[in-house]
Tab-separated table of C-alpha atoms in Angstrom:
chain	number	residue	atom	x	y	z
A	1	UNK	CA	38.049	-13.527	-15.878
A	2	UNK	CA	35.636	-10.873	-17.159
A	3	UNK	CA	33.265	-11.867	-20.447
A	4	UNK	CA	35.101	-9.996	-23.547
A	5	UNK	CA	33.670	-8.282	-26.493
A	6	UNK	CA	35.814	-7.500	-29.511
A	7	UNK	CA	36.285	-3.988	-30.943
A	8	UNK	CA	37.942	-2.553	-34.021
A	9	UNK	CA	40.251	0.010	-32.844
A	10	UNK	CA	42.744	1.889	-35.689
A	11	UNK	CA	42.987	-1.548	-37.697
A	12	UNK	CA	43.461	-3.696	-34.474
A	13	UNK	CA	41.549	-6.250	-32.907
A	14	UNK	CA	41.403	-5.160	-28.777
A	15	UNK	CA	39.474	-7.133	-26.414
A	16	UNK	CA	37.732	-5.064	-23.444
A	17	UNK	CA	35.956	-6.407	-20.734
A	18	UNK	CA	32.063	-5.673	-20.365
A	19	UNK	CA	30.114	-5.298	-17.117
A	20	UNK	CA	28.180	-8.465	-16.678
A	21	UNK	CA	24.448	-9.144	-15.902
A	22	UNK	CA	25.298	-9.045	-12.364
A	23	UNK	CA	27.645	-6.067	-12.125
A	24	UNK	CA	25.498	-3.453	-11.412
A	25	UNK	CA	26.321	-2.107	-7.752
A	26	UNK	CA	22.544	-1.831	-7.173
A	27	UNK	CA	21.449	-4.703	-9.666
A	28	UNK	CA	18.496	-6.644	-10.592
A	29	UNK	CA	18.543	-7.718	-7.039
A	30	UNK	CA	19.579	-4.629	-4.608
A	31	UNK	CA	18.038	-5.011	-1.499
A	32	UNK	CA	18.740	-1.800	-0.286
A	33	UNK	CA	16.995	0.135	-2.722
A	34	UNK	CA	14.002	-2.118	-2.392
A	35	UNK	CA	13.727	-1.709	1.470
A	36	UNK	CA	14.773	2.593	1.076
A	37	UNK	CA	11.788	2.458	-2.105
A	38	UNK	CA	9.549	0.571	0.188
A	39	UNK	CA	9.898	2.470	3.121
A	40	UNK	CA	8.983	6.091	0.953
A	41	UNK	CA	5.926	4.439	-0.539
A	42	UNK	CA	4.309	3.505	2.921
A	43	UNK	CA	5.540	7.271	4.033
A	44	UNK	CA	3.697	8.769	0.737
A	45	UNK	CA	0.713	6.318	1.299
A	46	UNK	CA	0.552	7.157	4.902
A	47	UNK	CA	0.806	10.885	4.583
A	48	UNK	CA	-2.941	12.089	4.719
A	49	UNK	CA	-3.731	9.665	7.592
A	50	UNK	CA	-0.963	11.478	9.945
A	51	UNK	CA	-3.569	13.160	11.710
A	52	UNK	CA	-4.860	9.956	13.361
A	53	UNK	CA	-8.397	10.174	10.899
A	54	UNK	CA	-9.470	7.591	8.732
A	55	UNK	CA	-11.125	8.214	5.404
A	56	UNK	CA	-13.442	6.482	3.450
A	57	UNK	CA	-13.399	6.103	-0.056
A	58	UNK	CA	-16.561	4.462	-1.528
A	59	UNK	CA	-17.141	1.290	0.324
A	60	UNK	CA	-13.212	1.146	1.953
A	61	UNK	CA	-12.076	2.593	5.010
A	62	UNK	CA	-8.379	4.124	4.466
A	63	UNK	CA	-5.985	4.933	8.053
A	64	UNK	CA	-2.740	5.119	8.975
A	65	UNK	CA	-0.947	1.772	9.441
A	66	UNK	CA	2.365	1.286	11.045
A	67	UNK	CA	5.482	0.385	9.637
A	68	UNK	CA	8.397	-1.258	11.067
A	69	UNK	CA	11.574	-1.796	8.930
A	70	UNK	CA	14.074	-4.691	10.201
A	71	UNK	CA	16.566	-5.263	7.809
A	72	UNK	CA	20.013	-7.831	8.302
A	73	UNK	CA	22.807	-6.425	10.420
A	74	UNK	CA	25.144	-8.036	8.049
A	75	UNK	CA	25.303	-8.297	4.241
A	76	UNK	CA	23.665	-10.846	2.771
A	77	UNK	CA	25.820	-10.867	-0.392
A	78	UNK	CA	28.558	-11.245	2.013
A	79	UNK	CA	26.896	-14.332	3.466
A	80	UNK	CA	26.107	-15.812	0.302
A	81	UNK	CA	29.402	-15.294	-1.486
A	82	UNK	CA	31.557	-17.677	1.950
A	83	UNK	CA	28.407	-20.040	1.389
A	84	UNK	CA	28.719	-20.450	-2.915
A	85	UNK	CA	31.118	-23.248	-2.841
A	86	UNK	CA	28.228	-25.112	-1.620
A	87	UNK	CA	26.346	-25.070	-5.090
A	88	UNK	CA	26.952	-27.209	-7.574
A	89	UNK	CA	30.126	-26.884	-10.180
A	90	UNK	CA	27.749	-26.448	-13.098
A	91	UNK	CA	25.723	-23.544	-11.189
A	92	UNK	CA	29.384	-22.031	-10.040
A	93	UNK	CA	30.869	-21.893	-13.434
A	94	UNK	CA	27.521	-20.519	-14.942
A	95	UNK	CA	27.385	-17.929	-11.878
A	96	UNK	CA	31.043	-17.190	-12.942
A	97	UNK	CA	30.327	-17.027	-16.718
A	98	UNK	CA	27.816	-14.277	-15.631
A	99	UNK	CA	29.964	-12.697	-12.882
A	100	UNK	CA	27.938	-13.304	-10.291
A	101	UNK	CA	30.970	-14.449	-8.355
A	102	UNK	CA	32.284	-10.667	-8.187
A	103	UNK	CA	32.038	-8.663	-4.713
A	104	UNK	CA	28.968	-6.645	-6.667
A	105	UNK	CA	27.246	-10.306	-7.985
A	106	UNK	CA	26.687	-12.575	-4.687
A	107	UNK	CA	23.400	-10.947	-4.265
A	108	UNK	CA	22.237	-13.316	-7.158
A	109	UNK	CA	24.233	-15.903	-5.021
A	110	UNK	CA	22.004	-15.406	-2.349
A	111	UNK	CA	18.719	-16.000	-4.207
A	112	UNK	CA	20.103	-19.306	-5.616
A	113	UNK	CA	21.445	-20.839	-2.011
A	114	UNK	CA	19.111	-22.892	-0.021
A	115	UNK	CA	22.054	-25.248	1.569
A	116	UNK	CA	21.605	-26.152	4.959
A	117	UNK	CA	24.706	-23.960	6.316
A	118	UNK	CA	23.722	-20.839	4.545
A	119	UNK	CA	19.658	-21.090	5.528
A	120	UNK	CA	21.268	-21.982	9.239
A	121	UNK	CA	23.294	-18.615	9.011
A	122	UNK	CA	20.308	-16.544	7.826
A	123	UNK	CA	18.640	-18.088	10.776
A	124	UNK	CA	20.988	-17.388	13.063
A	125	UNK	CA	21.006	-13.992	11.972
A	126	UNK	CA	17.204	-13.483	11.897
A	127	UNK	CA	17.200	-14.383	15.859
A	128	UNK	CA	19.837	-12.579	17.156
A	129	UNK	CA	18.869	-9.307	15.126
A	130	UNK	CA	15.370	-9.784	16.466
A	131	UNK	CA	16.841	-10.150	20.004
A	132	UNK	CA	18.558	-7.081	19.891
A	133	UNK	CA	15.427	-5.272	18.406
A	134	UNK	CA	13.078	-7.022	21.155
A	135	UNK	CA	11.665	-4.120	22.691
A	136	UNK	CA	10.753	-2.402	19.257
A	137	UNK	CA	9.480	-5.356	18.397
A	138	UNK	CA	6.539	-5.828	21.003
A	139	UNK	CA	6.209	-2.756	21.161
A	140	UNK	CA	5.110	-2.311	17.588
A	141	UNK	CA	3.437	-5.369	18.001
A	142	UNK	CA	1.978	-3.933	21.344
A	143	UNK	CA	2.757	-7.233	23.320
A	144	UNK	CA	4.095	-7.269	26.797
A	145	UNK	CA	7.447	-8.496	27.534
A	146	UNK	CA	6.842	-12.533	29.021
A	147	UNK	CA	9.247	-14.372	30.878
A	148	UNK	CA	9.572	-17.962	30.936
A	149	UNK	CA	12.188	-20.898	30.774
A	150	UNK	CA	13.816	-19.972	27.495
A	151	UNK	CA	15.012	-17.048	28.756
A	152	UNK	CA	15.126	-14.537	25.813
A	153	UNK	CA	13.576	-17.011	23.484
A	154	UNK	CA	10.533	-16.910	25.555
A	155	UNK	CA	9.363	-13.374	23.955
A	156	UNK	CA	8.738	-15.353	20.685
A	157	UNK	CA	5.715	-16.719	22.077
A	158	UNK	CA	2.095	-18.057	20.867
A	159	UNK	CA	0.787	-14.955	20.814
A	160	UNK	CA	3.371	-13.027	18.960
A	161	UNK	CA	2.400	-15.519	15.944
A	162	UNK	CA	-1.024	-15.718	16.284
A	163	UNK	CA	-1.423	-11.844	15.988
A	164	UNK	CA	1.202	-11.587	12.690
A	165	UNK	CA	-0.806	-14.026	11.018
């Protein structure tokens, strides 16, 4: 049930709902516009560099650097809203009182979650979006392909970790 807020109305008292905290399609939380606002800044930053030339400022070297977006091929909010009966009843019926248990409010359910299941799922996820973006992957990583035992678990090698961090 939605919060309610009282209004005087021709001499009668009418209750109408009000959106919540969490009710905003794009929220405190939206992903999407994060990743789409991220993406232009690196394009804006990157745009004098496009040429390949690298200029200096003072005692700082500016270039181009490359960007590679990999975002979830599923809905996290989606994830997180099957997982929320795994919180705690007090967190549930505050995350109701708020209506973060609407379609538009799991995204705060997905901030709060750190149950086994759920981080398994996002796991899960991670890997087999990764395997399907292999070849982008080392690529932008410039890595050859390796083969090995794990079959295509073996392209998450040493190296690859040694050169992110």
């Amino acid at each position: 049930m939605a919060p309610r807020t009282a209004h005087r109305l021709s001499g009668q008292d009418r209750f109408t709902p009000y959106p919540g905290l969490v009710r905003d399609p794009h929220g405190l939380f939206g992903r999407k516009d994060q990743s789409r606002i991220l993406r232009r800044r690196f394009h804006a930053a990157n745009r004098p560099y496009q040429s390949g030339a690298a200029l200096t400022e003072g005692n700082t070297t500016l270039r181009h650097v490359d960007v590679l977006v990999i975002t979830p091929s599923q809905e996290l909010d989606d994830i997180a809203a099957r997982h929320a009966k795994l919180l705690p009843r007090t967190i549930r019926f505050l995350l109701k009182r708020i209506g973060a248990t609407t379609p538009n409010g799991a995204n705060l359910i997905s901030y709060l979650l750190f149950e086994q299941e759920y981080c398994r799922e996002l796991i899960s996820l991670g890997y087999h979006d990764a395997l399907a973006r292999k070849d982008e992957i080392l690529a932008f990583l410039d890595i050859a392909p390796v083969s090995g035992i794990n079959g295509d678990a073996a392209w998450f090698t040493d190296d690859v970790v040694n050169r992110a961090g």
